[in-house]
Short mmCIF file of C-alpha atoms in Angstrom, two decimals:
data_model
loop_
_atom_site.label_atom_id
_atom_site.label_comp_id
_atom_site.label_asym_id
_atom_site.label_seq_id
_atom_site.Cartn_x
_atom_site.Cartn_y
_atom_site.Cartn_z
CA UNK A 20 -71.16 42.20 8.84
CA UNK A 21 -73.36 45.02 10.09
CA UNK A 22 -72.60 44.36 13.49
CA UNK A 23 -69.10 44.25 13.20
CA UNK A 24 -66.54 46.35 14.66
CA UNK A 25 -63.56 47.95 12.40
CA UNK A 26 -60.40 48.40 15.06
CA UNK A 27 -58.32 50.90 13.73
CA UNK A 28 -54.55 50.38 12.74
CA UNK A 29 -53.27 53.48 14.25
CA UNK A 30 -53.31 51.80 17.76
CA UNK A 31 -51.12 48.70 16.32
CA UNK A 32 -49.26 51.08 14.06
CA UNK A 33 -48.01 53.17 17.67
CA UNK A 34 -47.52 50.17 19.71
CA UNK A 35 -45.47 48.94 16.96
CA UNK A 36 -43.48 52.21 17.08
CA UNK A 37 -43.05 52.04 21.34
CA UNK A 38 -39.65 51.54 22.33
CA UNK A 39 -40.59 48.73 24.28
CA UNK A 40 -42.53 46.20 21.57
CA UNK A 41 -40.52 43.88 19.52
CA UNK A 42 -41.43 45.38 16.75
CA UNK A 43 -39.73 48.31 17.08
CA UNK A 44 -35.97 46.68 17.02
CA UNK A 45 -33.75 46.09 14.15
CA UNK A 46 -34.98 43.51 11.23
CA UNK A 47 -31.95 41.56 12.48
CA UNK A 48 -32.90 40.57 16.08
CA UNK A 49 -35.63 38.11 14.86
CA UNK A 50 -33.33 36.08 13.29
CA UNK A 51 -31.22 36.55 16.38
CA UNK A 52 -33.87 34.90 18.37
CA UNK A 53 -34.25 31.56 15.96
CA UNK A 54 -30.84 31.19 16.16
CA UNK A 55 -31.21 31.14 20.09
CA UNK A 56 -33.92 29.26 20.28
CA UNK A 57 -32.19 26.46 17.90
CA UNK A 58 -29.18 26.70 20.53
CA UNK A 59 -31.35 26.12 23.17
CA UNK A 60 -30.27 29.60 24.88
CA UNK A 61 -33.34 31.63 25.52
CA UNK A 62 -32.81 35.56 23.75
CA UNK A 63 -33.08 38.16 25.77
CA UNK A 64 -36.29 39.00 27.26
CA UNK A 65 -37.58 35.87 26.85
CA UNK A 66 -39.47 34.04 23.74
CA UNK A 67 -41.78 31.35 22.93
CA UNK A 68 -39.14 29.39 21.56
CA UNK A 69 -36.80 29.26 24.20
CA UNK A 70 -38.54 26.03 25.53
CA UNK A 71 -40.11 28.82 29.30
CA UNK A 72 -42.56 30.38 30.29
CA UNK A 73 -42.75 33.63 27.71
CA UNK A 74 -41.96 37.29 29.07
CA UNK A 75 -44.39 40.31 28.25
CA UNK A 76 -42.04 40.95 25.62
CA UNK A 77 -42.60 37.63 24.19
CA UNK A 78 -46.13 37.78 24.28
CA UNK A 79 -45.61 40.50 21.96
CA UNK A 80 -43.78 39.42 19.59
CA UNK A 81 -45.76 36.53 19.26
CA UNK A 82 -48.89 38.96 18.60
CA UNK A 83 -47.63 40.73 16.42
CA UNK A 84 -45.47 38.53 14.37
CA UNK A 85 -47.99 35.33 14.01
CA UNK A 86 -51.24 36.05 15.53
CA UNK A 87 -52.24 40.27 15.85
CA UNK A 88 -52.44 39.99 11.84
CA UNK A 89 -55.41 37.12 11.77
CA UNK A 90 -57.42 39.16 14.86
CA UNK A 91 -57.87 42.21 12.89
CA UNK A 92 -58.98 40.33 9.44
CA UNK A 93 -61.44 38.22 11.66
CA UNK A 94 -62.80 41.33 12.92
CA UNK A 95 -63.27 43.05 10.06
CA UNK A 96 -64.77 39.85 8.03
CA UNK A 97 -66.54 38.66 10.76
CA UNK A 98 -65.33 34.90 10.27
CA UNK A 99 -63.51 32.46 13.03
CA UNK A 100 -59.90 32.62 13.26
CA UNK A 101 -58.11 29.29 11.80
CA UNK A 102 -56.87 27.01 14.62
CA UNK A 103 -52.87 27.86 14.94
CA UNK A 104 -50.66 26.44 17.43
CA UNK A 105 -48.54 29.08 19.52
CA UNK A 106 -44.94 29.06 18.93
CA UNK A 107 -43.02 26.39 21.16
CA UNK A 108 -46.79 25.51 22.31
CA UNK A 109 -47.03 21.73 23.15
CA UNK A 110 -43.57 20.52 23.17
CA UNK A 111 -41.25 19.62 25.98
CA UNK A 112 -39.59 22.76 28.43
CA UNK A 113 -35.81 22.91 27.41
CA UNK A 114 -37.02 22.08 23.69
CA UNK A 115 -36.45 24.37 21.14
CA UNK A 116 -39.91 25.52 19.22
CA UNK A 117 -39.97 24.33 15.25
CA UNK A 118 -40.52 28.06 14.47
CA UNK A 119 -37.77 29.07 16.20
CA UNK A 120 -35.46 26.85 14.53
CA UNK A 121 -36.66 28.03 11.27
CA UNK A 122 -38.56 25.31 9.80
CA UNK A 123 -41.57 22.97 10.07
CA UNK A 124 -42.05 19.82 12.49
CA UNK A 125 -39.31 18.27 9.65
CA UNK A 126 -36.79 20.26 8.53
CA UNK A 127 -35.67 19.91 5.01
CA UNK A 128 -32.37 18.27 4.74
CA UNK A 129 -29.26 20.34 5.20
CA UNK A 130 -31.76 22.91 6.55
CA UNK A 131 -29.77 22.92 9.93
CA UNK A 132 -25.90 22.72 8.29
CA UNK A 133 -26.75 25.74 6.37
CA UNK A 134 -27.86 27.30 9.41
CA UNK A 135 -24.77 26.56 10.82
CA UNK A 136 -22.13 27.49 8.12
CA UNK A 137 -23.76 30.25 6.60
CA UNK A 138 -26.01 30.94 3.93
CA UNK A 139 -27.78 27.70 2.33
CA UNK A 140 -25.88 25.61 -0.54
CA UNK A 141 -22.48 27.41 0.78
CA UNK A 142 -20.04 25.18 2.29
CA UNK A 143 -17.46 25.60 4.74
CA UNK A 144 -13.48 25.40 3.57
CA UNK A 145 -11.78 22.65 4.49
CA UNK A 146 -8.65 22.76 6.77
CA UNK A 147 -5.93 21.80 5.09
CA UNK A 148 -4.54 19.16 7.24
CA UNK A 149 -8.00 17.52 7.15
CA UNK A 150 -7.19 17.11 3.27
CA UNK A 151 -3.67 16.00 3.36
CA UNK A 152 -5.43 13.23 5.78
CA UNK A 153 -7.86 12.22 3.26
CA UNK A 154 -5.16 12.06 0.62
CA UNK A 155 -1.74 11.11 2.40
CA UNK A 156 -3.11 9.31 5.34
CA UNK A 157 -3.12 9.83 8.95
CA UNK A 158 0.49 9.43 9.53
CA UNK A 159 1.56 11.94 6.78
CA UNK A 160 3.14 14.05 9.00
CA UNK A 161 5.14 11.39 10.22
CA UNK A 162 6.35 9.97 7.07
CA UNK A 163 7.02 13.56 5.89
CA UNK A 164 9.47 13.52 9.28
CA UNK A 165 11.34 10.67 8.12
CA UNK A 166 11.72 11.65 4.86
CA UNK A 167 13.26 14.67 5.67
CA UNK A 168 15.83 13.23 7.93
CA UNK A 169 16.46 11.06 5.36
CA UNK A 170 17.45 13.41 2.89
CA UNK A 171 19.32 15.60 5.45
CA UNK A 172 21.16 12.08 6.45
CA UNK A 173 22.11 11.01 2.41
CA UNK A 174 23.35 15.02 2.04
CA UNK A 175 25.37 15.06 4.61
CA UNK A 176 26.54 11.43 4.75
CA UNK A 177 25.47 10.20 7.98
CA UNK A 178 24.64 6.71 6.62
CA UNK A 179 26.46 3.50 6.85
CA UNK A 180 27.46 1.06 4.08
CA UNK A 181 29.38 -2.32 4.94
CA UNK A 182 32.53 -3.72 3.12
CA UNK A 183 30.50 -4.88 0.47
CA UNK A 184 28.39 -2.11 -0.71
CA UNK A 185 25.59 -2.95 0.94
CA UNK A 186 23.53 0.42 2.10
CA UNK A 187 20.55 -0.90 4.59
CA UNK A 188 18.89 2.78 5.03
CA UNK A 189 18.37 2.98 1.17
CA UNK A 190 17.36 -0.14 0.75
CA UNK A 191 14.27 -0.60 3.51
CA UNK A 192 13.81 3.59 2.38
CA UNK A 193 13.42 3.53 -0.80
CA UNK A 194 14.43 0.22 -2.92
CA UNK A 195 11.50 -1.84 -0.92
CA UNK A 196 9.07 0.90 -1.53
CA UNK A 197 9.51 1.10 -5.18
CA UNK A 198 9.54 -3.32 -5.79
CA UNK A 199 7.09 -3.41 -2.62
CA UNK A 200 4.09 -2.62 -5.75
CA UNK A 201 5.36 -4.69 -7.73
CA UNK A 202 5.64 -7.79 -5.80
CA UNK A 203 1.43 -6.82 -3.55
CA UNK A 204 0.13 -5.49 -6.99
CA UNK A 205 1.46 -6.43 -10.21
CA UNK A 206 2.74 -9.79 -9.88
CA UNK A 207 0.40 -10.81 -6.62
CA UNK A 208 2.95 -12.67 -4.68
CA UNK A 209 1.88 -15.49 -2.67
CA UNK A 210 4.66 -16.66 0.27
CA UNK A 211 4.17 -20.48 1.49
CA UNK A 212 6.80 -21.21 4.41
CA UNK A 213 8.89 -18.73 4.84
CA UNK A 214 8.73 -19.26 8.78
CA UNK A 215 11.48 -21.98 7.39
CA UNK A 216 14.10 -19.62 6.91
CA UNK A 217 15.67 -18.93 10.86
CA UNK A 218 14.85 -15.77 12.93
CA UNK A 219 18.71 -14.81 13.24
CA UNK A 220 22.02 -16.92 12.19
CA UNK A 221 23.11 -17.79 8.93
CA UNK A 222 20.99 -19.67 5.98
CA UNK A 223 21.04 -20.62 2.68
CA UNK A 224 18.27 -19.96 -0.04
CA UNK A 225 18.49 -22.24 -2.97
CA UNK A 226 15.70 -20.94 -5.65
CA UNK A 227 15.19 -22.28 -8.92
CA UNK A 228 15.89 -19.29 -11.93
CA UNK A 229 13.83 -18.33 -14.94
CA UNK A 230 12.45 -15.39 -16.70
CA UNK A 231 14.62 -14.13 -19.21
CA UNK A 232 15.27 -11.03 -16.72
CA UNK A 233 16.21 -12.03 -12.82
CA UNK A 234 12.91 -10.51 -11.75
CA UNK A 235 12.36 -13.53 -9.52
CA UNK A 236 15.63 -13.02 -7.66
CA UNK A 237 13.99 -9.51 -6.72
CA UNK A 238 10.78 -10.42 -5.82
CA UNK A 239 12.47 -13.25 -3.87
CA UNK A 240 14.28 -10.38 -1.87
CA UNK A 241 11.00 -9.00 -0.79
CA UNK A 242 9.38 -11.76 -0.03
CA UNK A 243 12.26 -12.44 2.68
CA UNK A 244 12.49 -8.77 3.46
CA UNK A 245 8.37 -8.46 4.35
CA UNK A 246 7.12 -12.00 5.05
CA UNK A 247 9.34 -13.30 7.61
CA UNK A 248 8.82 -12.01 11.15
CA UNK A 249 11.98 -10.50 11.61
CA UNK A 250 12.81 -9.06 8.52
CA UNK A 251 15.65 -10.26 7.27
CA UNK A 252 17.85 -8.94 4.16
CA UNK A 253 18.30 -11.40 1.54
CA UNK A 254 22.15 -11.02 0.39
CA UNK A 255 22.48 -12.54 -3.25
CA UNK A 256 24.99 -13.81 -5.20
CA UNK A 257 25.11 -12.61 -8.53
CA UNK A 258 26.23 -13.34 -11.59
CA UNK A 259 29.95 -11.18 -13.31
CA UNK A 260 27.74 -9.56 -15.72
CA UNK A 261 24.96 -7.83 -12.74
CA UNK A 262 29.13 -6.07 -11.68
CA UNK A 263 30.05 -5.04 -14.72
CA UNK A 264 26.81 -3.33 -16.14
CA UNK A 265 27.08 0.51 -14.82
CA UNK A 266 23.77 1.68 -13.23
CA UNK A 267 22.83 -1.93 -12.49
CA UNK A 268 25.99 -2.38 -10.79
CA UNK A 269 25.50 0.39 -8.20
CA UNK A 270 22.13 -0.84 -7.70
CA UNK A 271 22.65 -4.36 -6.41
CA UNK A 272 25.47 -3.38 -4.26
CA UNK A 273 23.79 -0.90 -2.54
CA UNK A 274 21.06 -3.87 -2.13
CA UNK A 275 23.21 -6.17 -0.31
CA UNK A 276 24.23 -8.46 -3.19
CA UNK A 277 27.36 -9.58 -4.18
CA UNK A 278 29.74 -11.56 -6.26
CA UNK A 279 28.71 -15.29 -6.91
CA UNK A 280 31.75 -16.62 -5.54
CA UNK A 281 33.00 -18.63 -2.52
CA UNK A 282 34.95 -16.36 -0.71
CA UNK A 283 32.16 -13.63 -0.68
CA UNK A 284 29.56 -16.47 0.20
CA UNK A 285 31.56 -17.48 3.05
CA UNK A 286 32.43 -14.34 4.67
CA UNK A 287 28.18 -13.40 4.13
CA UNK A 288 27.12 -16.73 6.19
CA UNK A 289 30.00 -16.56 9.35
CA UNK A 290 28.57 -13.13 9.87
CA UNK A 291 24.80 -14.95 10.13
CA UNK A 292 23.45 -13.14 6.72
CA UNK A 293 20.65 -14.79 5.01
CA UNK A 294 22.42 -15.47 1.42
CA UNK A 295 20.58 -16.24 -1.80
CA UNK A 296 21.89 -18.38 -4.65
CA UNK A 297 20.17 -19.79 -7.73
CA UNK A 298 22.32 -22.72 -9.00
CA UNK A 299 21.18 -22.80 -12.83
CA UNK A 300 22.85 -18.77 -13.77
CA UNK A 301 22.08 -17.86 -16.98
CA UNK A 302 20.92 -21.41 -18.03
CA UNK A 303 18.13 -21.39 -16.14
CA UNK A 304 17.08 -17.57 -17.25
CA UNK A 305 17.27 -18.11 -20.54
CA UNK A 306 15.79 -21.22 -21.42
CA UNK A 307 13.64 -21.78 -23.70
CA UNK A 308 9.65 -21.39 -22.68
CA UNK A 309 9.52 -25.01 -23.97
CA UNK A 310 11.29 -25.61 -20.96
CA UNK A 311 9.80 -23.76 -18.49
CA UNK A 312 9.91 -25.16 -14.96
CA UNK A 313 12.23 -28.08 -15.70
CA UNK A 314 15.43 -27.15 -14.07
CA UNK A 315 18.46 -27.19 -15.56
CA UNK A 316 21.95 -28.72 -14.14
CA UNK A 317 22.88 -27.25 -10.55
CA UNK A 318 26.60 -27.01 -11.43
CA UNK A 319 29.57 -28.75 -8.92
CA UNK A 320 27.36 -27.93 -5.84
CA UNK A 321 29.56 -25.18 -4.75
CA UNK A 322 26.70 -23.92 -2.95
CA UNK A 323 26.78 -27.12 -0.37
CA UNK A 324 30.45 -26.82 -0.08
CA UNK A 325 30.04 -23.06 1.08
CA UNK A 326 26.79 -24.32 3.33
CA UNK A 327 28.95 -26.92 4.99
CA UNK A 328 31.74 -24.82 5.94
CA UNK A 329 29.65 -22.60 7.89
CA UNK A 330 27.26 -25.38 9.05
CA UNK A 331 24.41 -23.08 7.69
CA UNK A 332 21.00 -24.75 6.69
CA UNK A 333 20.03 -25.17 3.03
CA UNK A 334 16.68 -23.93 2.51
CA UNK A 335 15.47 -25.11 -1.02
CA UNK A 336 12.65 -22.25 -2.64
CA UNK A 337 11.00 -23.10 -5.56
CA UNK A 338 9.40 -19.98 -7.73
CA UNK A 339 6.26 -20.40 -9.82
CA UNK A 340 4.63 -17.93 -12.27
CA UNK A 341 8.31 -15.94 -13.35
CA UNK A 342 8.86 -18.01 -16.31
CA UNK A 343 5.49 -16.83 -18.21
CA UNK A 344 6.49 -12.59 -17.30
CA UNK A 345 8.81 -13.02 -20.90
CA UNK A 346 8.06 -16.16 -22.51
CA UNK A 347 11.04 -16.81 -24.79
CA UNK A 348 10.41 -18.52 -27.81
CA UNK A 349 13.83 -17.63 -29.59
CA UNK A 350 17.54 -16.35 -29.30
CA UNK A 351 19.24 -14.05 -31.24
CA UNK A 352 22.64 -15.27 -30.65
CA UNK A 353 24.07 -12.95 -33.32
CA UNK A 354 22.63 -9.56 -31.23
CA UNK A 355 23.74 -11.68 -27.76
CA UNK A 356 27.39 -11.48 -29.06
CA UNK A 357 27.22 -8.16 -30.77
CA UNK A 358 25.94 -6.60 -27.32
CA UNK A 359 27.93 -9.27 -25.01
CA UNK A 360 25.06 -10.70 -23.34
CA UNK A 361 24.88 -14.49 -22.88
CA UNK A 362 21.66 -14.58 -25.08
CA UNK A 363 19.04 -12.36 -26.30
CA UNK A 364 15.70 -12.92 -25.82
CA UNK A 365 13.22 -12.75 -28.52
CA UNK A 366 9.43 -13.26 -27.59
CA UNK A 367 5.81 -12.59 -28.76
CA UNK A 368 6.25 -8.69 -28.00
CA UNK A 369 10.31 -8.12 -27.72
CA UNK A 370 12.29 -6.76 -29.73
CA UNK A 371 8.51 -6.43 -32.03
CA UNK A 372 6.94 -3.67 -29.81
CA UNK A 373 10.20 -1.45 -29.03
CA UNK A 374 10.11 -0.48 -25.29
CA UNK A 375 6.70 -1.68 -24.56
CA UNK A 376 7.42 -5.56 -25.27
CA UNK A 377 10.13 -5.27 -22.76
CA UNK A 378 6.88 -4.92 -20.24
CA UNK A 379 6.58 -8.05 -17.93
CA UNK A 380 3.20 -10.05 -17.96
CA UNK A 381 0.97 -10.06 -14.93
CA UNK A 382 1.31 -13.54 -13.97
CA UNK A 383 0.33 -14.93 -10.50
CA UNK A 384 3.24 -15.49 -8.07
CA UNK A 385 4.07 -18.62 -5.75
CA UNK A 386 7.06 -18.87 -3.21
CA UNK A 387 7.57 -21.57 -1.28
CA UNK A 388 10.27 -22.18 0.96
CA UNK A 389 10.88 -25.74 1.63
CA UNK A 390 12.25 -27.43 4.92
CA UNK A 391 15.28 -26.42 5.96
CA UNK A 392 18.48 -29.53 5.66
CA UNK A 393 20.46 -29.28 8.08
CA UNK A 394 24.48 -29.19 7.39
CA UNK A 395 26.05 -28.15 11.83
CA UNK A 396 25.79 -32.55 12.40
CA UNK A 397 28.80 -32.77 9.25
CA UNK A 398 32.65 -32.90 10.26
CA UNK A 399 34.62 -29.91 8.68
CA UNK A 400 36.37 -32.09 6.28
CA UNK A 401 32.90 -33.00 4.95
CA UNK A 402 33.46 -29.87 2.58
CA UNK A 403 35.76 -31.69 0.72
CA UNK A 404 34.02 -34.90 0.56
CA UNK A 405 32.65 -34.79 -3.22
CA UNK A 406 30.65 -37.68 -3.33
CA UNK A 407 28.80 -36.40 0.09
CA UNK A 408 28.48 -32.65 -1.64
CA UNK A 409 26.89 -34.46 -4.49
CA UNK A 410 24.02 -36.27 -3.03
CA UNK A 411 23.47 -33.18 -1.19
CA UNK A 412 23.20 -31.42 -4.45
CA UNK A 413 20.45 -33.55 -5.69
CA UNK A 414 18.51 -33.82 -2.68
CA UNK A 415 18.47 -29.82 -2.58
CA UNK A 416 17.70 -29.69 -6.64
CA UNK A 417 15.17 -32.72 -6.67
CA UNK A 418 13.62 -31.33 -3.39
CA UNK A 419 13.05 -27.71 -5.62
CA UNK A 420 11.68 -30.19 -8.91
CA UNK A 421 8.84 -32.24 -6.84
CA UNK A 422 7.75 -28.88 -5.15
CA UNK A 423 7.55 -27.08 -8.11
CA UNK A 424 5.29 -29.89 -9.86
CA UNK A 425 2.84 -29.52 -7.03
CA UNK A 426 2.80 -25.81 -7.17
CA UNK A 427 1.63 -25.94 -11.19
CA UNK A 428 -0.70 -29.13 -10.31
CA UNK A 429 -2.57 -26.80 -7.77
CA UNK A 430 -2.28 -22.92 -9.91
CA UNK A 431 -5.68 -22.78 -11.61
CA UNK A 432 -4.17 -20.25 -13.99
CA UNK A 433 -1.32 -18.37 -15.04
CA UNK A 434 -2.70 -14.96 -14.35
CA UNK A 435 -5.27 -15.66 -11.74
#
């Protein structure tokens, strides 16, 4: 310690104070060169962390900001400076140093991000687009389109509707959409053989009926609607009371269906329509749930008459999991006459729980549509052959019966 030799600070203190050595710029430009040297772009005049060979003004900064400080403690105490690595020393040229980028050999996580988008623990806003993606989808923008024209098309009337009501733009726009959950989520739909019902031309879809409300004749809509390949409308034919109700009425017009009658029928299948009839009416959809999935009498076969005319195929569909949604274990024929209704329902939860027993159960769906019989090989007068209409009516019903048997054979439960 005798021997030692004190350097005074007055030489550092004026070299620091030159124009020329790095310490004598703004408290900013340091940082200014980590950014740099984390870019990879060398700052100007050169640096140890720029990944070449440092400038004289490098080699200053360097002394003065990591080294100069350790020579003058060693010589005034005498002892050996620590071993210290040089900034950028050792690693690869066109690599940025790890004390230029502001951190060790690892960086602590989100070290670099908050490098990036400002000071650390802020984020950056999000664009909103970028949201509307995460919470509308890719295609918002799109849909939004089409949405808009469609409004702009309903207020002004650019829309078409045929002679019978039946309003395709509303229905694929907006009555699909809102049964569309109902049919994927709620009730779980499962379609067997729809590929039975043709691509284009006329057909016949003869479904069984149950459920105390005809949910099954809607769900049976969509299945035809999104199943088949080519989308086809499923026009129904309803029963008088679906016309004469007032917001219901509207409804199933502007859905394609239409009077149960012959006439209607007829007209539907010469212009190749996919029509929809359910034989039992209100005796099959409001039986008892003692009952359940034991059809009831197909009436005169009307249906075949109507088929045979227009030498349409019969396609029988038999519907499994609709007659648990209201299980009726009574009718209130005194209320069914008061309010004109062919019966009224009463089951575990309706008329008991007000509004909320009038809530379907989530029972698991099954559609199947059967092999199609073909009716083109029959004369016309075979239409008014009753005995041939008959047998035609039973094969059609009993086909419907034997699937549904093997549809509740195979269902491992009502719900699942």
């Amino acid at each position: 310690m005798a021997d030692a030799k004190v350097i005074p600070f007055d030489d550092d203190r004026d070299r620091s104070r030159s124009p020329g050595s790095p310490a004598g710029r703004a408290p900013g430009d340091g940082a200014r060169a980590s950014r740099a040297g984390r870019s990879g772009t060398p700052p100007s005049g050169g640096g140890a962390g720029s990944g070449g060979d440092p400038g004289p003004g490098g080699a200053r900064g360097t002394r003065r900001g990591g080294t100069g400080r350790r020579s003058r403690l060693t010589a005034v105490s005498g002892q050996p400076p620590e071993p210290e690595q040089a900034e950028g020393a050792g690693e690869p040229p066109g690599q940025p140093g790890a004390a230029a980028a502001g951190g060790g050999p690892e960086e602590p996580a989100g070290a670099g991000s908050a490098g990036r988008s400002g000071p650390a623990g802020s984020t950056a806003p999000q664009e909103p687009a970028g949201l509307l993606e995460r919470v509308l989808g890719t295609e918002w923008e799109a849909r939004a389109a089409e949405g808009l024209a469609f409004l702009r098309r309903r207020l002004t009337g650019e829309y078409e509707v045929d002679d019978f009501g039946f309003d395709e733009e509303l229905t694929d726009q907006v009555l699909m959409t809102l049964l569309r959950p109902v049919f994927e989520k709620y009730f779980r739909v499962e379609v067997r053989g729809v590929e039975n019902i043709p691509a284009d031309g006329a057909a016949l879809v003869v479904a069984n009926h149950s459920g105390t409300l005809p949910l099954d004749g809607l769900m049976l809509q969509v299945a035809v609607h999104d199943e088949h390949p080519a989308d086809r409308h499923l026009r129904l034919l309803g029963a008088d009371l679906v016309f004469v109700l007032p917001l219901v009425n509207e409804l199933a017009r502007k859905a394609g269906h239409t009077l149960a009658c012959a006439e209607d029928a007829q007209t539907l299948l010469e212009r190749g329509e996919v029509v929809g009839v359910m034989p039992e009416g209100f005796k099959g959809l409001g039986k008892p749930f003692a009952d359940r999935y034991k059809l009831q009498r197909f009436g005169r076969g009307g249906f075949v008459s109507t088929a045979l005319r227009a030498g349409a195929p019969i396609v029988p569909c038999s519907i499994v999991g609709a007659e648990e949604i209201y299980p009726m274990v009574g009718n209130s024929r005194t209320l069914a006459r008061l309010f004109g209704f062919p019966y009224f329902p009463l089951t575990p939860t309706f008329p008991w729980l007000g509004p909320l027993g009038a809530v379907p159960l989530p029972t698991k769906w099954t559609i199947q549509f059967g092999e199609p019989v073909p009716t083109d090989g029959y004369p016309p007068e075979a239409a008014e052959d009753p005995m041939l209409m008959f047998n035609l009516t039973d094969q059609v019903r009993e086909t419907i019966q034997h699937t549904l048997y093997k549809l509740l054979v195979r269902r491992r439960s009502v719900f699942f």
